[in-house]
mmCIF file of C-alpha atoms in Angstrom:
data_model
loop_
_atom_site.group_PDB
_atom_site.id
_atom_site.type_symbol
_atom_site.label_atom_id
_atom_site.label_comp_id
_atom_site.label_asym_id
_atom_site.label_seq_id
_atom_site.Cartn_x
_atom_site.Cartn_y
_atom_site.Cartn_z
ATOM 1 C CA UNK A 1 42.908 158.986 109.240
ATOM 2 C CA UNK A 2 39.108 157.921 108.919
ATOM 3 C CA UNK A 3 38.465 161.169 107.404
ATOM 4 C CA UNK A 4 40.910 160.214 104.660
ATOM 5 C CA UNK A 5 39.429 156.646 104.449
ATOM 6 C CA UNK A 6 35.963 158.137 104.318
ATOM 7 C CA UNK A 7 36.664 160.263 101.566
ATOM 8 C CA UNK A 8 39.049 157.842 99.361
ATOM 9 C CA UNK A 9 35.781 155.763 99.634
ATOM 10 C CA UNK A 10 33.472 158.535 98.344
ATOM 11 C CA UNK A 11 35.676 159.221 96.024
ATOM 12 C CA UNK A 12 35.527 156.206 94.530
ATOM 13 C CA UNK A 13 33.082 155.597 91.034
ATOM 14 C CA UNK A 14 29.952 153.566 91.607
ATOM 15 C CA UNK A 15 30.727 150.466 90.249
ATOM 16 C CA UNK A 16 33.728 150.104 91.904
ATOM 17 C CA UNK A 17 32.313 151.290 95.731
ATOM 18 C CA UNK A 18 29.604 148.999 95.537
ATOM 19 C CA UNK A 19 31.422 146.061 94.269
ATOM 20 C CA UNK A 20 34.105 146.327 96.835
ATOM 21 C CA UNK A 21 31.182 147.397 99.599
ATOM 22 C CA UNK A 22 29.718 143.779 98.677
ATOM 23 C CA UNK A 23 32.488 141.697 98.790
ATOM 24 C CA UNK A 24 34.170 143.612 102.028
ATOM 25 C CA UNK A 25 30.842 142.829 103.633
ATOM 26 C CA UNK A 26 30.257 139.351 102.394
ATOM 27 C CA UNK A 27 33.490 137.998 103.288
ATOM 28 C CA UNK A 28 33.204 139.648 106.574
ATOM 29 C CA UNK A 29 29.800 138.500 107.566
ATOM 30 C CA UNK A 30 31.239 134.691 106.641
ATOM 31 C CA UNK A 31 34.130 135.758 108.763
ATOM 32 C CA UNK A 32 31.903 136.617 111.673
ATOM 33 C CA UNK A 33 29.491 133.151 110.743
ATOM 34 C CA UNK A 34 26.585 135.806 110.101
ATOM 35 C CA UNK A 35 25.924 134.016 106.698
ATOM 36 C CA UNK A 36 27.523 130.809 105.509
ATOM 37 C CA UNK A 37 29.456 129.876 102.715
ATOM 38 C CA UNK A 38 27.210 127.033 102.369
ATOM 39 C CA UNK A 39 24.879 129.427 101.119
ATOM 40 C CA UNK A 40 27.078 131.408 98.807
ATOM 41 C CA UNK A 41 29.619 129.120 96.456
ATOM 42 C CA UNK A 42 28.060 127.938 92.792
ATOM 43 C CA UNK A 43 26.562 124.793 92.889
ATOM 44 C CA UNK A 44 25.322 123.860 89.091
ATOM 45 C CA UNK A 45 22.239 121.432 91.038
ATOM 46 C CA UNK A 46 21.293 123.634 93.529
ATOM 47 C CA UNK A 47 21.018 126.700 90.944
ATOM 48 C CA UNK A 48 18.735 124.292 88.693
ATOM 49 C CA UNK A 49 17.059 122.323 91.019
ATOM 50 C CA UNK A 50 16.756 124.174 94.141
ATOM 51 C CA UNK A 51 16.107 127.284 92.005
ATOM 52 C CA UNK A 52 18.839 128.578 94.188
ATOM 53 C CA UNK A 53 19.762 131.327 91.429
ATOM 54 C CA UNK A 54 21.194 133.934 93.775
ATOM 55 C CA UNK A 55 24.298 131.616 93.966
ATOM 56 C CA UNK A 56 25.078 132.723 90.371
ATOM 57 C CA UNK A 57 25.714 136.174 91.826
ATOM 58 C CA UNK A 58 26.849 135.608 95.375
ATOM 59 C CA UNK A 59 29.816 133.026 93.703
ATOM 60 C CA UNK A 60 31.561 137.139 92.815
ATOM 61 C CA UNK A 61 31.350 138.134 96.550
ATOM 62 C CA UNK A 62 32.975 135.954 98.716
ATOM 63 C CA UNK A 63 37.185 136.279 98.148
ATOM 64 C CA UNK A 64 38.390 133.372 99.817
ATOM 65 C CA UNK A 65 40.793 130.885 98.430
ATOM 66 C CA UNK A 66 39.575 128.246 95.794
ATOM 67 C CA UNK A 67 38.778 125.040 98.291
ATOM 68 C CA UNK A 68 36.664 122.186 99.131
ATOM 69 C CA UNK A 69 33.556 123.252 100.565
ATOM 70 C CA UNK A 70 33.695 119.981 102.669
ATOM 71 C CA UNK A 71 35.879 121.772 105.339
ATOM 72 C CA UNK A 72 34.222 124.662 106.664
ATOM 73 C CA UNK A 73 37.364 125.869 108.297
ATOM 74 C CA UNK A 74 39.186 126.600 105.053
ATOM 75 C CA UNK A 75 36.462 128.918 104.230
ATOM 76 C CA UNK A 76 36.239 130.577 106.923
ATOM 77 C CA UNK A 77 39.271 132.454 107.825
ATOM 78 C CA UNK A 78 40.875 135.543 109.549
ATOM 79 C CA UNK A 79 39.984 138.878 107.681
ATOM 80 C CA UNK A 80 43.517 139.800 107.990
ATOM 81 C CA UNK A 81 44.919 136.698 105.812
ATOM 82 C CA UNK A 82 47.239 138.540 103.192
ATOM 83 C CA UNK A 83 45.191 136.650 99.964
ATOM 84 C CA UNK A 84 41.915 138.357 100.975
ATOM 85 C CA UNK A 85 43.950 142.007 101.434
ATOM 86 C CA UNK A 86 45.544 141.320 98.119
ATOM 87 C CA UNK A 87 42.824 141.000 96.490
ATOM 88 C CA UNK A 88 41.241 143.572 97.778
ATOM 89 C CA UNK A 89 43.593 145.633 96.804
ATOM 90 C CA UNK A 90 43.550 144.638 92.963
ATOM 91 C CA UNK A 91 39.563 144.985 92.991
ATOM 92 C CA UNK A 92 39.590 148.816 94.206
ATOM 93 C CA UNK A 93 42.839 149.769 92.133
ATOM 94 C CA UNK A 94 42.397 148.058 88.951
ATOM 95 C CA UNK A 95 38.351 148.006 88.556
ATOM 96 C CA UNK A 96 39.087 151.873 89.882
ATOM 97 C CA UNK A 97 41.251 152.806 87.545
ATOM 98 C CA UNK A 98 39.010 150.896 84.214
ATOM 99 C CA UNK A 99 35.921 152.866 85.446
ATOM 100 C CA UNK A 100 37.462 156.070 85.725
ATOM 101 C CA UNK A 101 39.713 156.082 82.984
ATOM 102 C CA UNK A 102 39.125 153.661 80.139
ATOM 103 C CA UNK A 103 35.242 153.576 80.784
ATOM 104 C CA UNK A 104 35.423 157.009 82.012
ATOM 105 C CA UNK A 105 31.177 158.414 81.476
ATOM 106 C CA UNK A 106 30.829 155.016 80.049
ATOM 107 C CA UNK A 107 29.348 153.177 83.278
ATOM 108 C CA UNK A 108 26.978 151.042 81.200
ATOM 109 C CA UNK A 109 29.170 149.919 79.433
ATOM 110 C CA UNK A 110 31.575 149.186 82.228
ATOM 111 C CA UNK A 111 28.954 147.308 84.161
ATOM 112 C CA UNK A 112 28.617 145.129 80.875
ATOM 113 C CA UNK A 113 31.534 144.261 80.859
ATOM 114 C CA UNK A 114 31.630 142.920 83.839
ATOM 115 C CA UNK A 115 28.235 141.045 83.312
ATOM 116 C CA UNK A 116 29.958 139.831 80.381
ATOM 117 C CA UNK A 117 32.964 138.382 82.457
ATOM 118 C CA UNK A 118 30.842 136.522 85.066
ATOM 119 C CA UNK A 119 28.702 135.231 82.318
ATOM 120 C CA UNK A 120 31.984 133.586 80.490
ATOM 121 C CA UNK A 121 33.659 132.531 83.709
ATOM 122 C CA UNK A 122 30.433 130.287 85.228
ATOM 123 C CA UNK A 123 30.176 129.029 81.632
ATOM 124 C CA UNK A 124 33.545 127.930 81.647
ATOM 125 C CA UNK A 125 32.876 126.556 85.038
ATOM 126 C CA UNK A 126 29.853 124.443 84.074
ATOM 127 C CA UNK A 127 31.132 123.289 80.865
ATOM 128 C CA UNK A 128 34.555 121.731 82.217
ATOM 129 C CA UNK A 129 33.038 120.629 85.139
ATOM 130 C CA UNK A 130 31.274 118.156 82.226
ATOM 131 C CA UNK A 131 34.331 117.549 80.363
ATOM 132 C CA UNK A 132 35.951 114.048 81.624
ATOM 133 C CA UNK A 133 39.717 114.423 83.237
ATOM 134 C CA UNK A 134 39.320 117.964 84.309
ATOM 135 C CA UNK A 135 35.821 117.748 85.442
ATOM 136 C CA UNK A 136 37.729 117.125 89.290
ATOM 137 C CA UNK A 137 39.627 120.236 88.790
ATOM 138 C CA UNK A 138 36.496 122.673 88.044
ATOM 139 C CA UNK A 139 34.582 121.448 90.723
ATOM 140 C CA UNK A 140 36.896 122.587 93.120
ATOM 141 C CA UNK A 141 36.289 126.166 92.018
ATOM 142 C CA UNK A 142 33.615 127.434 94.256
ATOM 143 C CA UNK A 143 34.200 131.160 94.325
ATOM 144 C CA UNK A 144 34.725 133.116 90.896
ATOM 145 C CA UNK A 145 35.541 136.200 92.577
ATOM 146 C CA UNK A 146 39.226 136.341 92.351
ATOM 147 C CA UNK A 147 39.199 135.173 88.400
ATOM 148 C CA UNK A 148 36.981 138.429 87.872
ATOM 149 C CA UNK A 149 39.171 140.437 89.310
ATOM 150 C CA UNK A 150 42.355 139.166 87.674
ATOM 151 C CA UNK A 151 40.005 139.572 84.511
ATOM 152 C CA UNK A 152 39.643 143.466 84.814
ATOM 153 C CA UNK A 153 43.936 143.233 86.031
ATOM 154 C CA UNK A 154 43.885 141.382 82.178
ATOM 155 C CA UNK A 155 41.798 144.528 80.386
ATOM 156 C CA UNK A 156 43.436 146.943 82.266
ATOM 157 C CA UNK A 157 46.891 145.608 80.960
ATOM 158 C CA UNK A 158 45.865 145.515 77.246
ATOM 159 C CA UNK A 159 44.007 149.000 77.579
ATOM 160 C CA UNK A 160 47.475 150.289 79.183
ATOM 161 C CA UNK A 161 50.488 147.873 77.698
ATOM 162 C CA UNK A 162 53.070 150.630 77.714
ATOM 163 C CA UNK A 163 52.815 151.739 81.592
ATOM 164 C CA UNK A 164 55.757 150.866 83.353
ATOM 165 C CA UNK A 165 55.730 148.807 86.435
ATOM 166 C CA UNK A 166 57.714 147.323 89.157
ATOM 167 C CA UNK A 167 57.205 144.495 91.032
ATOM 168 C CA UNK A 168 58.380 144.842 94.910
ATOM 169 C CA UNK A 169 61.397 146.760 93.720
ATOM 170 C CA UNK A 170 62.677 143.137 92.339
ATOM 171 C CA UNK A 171 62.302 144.317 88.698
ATOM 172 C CA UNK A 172 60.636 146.268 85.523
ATOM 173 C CA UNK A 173 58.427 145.260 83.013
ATOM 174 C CA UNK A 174 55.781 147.119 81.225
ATOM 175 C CA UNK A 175 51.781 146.669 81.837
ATOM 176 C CA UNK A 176 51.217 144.371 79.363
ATOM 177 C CA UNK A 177 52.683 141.553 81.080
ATOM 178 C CA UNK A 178 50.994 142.353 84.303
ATOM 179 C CA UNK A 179 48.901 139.248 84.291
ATOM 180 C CA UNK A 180 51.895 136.948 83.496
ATOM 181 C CA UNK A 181 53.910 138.553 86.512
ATOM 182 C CA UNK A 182 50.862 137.773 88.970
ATOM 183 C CA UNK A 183 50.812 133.963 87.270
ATOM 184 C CA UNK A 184 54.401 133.559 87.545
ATOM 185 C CA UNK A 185 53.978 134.922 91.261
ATOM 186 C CA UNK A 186 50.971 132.706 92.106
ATOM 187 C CA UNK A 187 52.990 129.221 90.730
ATOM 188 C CA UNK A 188 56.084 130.958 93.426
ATOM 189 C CA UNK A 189 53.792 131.289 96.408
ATOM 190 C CA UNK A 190 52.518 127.769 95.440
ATOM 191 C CA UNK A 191 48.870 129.577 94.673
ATOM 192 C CA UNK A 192 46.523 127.543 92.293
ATOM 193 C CA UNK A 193 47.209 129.077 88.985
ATOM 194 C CA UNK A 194 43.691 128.433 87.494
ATOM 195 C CA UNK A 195 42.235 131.745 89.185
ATOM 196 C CA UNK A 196 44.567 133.558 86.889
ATOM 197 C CA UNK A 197 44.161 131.730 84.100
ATOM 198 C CA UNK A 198 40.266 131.477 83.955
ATOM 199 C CA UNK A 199 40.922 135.530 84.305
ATOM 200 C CA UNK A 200 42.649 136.063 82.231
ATOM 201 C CA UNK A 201 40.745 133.923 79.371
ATOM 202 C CA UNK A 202 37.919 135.764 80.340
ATOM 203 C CA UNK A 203 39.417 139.850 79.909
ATOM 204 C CA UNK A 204 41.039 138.330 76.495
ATOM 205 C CA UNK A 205 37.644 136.964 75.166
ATOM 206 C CA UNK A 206 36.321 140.380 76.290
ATOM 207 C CA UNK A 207 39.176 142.081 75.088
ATOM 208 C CA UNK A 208 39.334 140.397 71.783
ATOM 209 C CA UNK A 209 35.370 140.958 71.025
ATOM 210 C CA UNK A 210 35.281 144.602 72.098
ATOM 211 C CA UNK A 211 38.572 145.871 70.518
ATOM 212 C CA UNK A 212 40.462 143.459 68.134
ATOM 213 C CA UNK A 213 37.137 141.832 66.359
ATOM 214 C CA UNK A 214 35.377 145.160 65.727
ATOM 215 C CA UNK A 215 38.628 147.056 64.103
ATOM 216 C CA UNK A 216 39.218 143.812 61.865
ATOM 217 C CA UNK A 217 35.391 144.157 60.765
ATOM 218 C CA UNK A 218 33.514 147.387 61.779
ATOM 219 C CA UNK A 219 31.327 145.091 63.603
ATOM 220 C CA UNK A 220 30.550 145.340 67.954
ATOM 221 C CA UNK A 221 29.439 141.963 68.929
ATOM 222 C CA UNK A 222 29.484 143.650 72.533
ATOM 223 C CA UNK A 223 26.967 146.649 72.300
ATOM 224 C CA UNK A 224 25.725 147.087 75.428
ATOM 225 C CA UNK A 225 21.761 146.669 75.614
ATOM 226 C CA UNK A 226 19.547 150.116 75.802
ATOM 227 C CA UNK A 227 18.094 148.466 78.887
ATOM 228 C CA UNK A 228 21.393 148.339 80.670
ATOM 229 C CA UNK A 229 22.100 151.649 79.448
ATOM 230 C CA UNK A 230 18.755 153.013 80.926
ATOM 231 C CA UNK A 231 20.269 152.153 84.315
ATOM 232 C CA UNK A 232 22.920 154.684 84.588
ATOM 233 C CA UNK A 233 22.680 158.310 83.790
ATOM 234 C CA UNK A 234 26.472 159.106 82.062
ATOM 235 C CA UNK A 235 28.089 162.221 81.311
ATOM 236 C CA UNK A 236 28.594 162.696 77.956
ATOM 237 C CA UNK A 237 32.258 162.166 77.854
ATOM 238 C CA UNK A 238 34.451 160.857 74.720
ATOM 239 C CA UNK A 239 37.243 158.471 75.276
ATOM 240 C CA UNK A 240 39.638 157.101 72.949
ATOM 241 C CA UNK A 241 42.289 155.102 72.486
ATOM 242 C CA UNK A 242 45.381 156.898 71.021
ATOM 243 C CA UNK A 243 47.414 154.635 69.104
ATOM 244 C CA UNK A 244 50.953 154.577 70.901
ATOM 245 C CA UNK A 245 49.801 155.302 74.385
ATOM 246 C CA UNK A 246 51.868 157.016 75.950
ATOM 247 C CA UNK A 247 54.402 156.094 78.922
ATOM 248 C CA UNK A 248 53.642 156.679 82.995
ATOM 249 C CA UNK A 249 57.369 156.233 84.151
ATOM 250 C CA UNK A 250 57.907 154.542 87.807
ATOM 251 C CA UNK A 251 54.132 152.800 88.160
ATOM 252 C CA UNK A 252 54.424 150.782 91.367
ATOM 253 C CA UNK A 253 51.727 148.069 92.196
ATOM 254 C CA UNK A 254 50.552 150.764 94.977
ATOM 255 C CA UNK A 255 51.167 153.843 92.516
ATOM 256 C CA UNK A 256 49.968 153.663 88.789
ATOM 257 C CA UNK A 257 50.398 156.664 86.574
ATOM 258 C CA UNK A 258 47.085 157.538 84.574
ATOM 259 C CA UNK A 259 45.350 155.826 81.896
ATOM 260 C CA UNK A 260 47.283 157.044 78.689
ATOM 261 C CA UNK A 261 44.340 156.187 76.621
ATOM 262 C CA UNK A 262 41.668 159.206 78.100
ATOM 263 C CA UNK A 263 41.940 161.953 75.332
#
């Protein structure tokens, strides 16, 4: 069993083992009170003033539900609560299967994107926590981990709309209303439905930039930089997107079918 573990880790593309290595042992050192999540969540004035800037990174790490950081305790829970394993799960499958597939010996650009993610979602953050009425409401939102995730859920979906799924055997829909399934499961469970929403306005601004804006005018807003690029060493690997992708009958939550779109 830890021999299979071990090598479903190594297995795994480097993006996606060292994002889920840094959250897995962020939210377990908070867990175990090693670090704090005092020290973690994004705090606008401490970022500017304190020239606290790590917080603008650390925000990604910690999966915990959205809360007041003015009880500790709702922070800092079991490692075995079912939100944290969820979410887990949705960061190694989904962010798995966009590195290996869709940004398959594109690992720049893959990292971009999700640079490009975090960068909208704090902005978002900051601006509405200016905006009068809803100003409340942002600053509640301490951790943008689980909106990043539900962001690559959001790409995935439009890079794969044709995939069918089925949720817990209930019923069958195709990928590209994945991310409407999860919201209308989040508003059941009684979940705050802003994670999936920032997420998901996040992957479509990404979506919409790199793949709708640049077919409508030959144009890339979202290049990745040559200094980004300079960072990874990728294979030399062509991937396209065919236009009717094609269909991976019986994809389960636990059991996708492959990306139709690698050629």
């Amino acid at each position: 069993m830890a021999q299979a573990v071990e090598e479903w880790y190594r297995q795994m593309p480097i993006i996606t083992r060292s994002y889920l290595t840094a959250a897995v042992v962020t939210t377990v050192g908070c867990t175990l009170d090693i670090i704090s999540p005092y020290h973690l969540y994004l705090n606008p004035k401490l970022v500017v003033q304190q020239y606290e800037i790590w917080r603008l990174v650390t925000n990604f790490l910690y999966f915990r539900k959205m809360d007041q950081i003015d009880n500790v305790r709702k922070l800092i829970l079991p490692i075995q609560d079912l939100d944290f394993l969820f979410h887990m799960f949705f960061l190694a499958r989904y962010c798995k299967l966009l590195e290996e597939n869709s940004f398959r010996g594109r690992t720049a650009d893959f990292f971009y994107m999700l640079l490009f993610g975090a960068t909208v979602l704090t902005g978002i953050v900051l601006i509405g926590g200016m905006i009068p009425y809803v100003s409340e409401t942002f600053a509640r939102i301490l951790f943008l981990s689980n909106p990043l995730t539900f962001m690559m859920v959001y790409v995935w979906s439009k890079h794969n709309p044709f995939i069918h799924m089925s949720f817990l055997g209930l019923f069958t829909f195709t990928a590209a209303y994945l991310p409407w399934v999860l919201l209308g499961f989040s508003i059941l469970v009684g979940s705050s439905t802003w994670v999936d929403l920032l997420g998901m306005i996040a992957g479509h601004v990404y979506y919409f930039l790199e793949d709708v804006y640049p077919r409508m005018t030959g144009r890339r807003p979202l290049k990745t930089p040559s200094f980004i690029k300079a960072l990874f060493a990728d294979d030399n690997v062509v991937v396209e997107r065919a236009p009717n992708a094609g269909v991976g009958a019986g994809a389960r939550f636990g059991r996708m079918g492959p990306d139709p779109q690698v050629q």
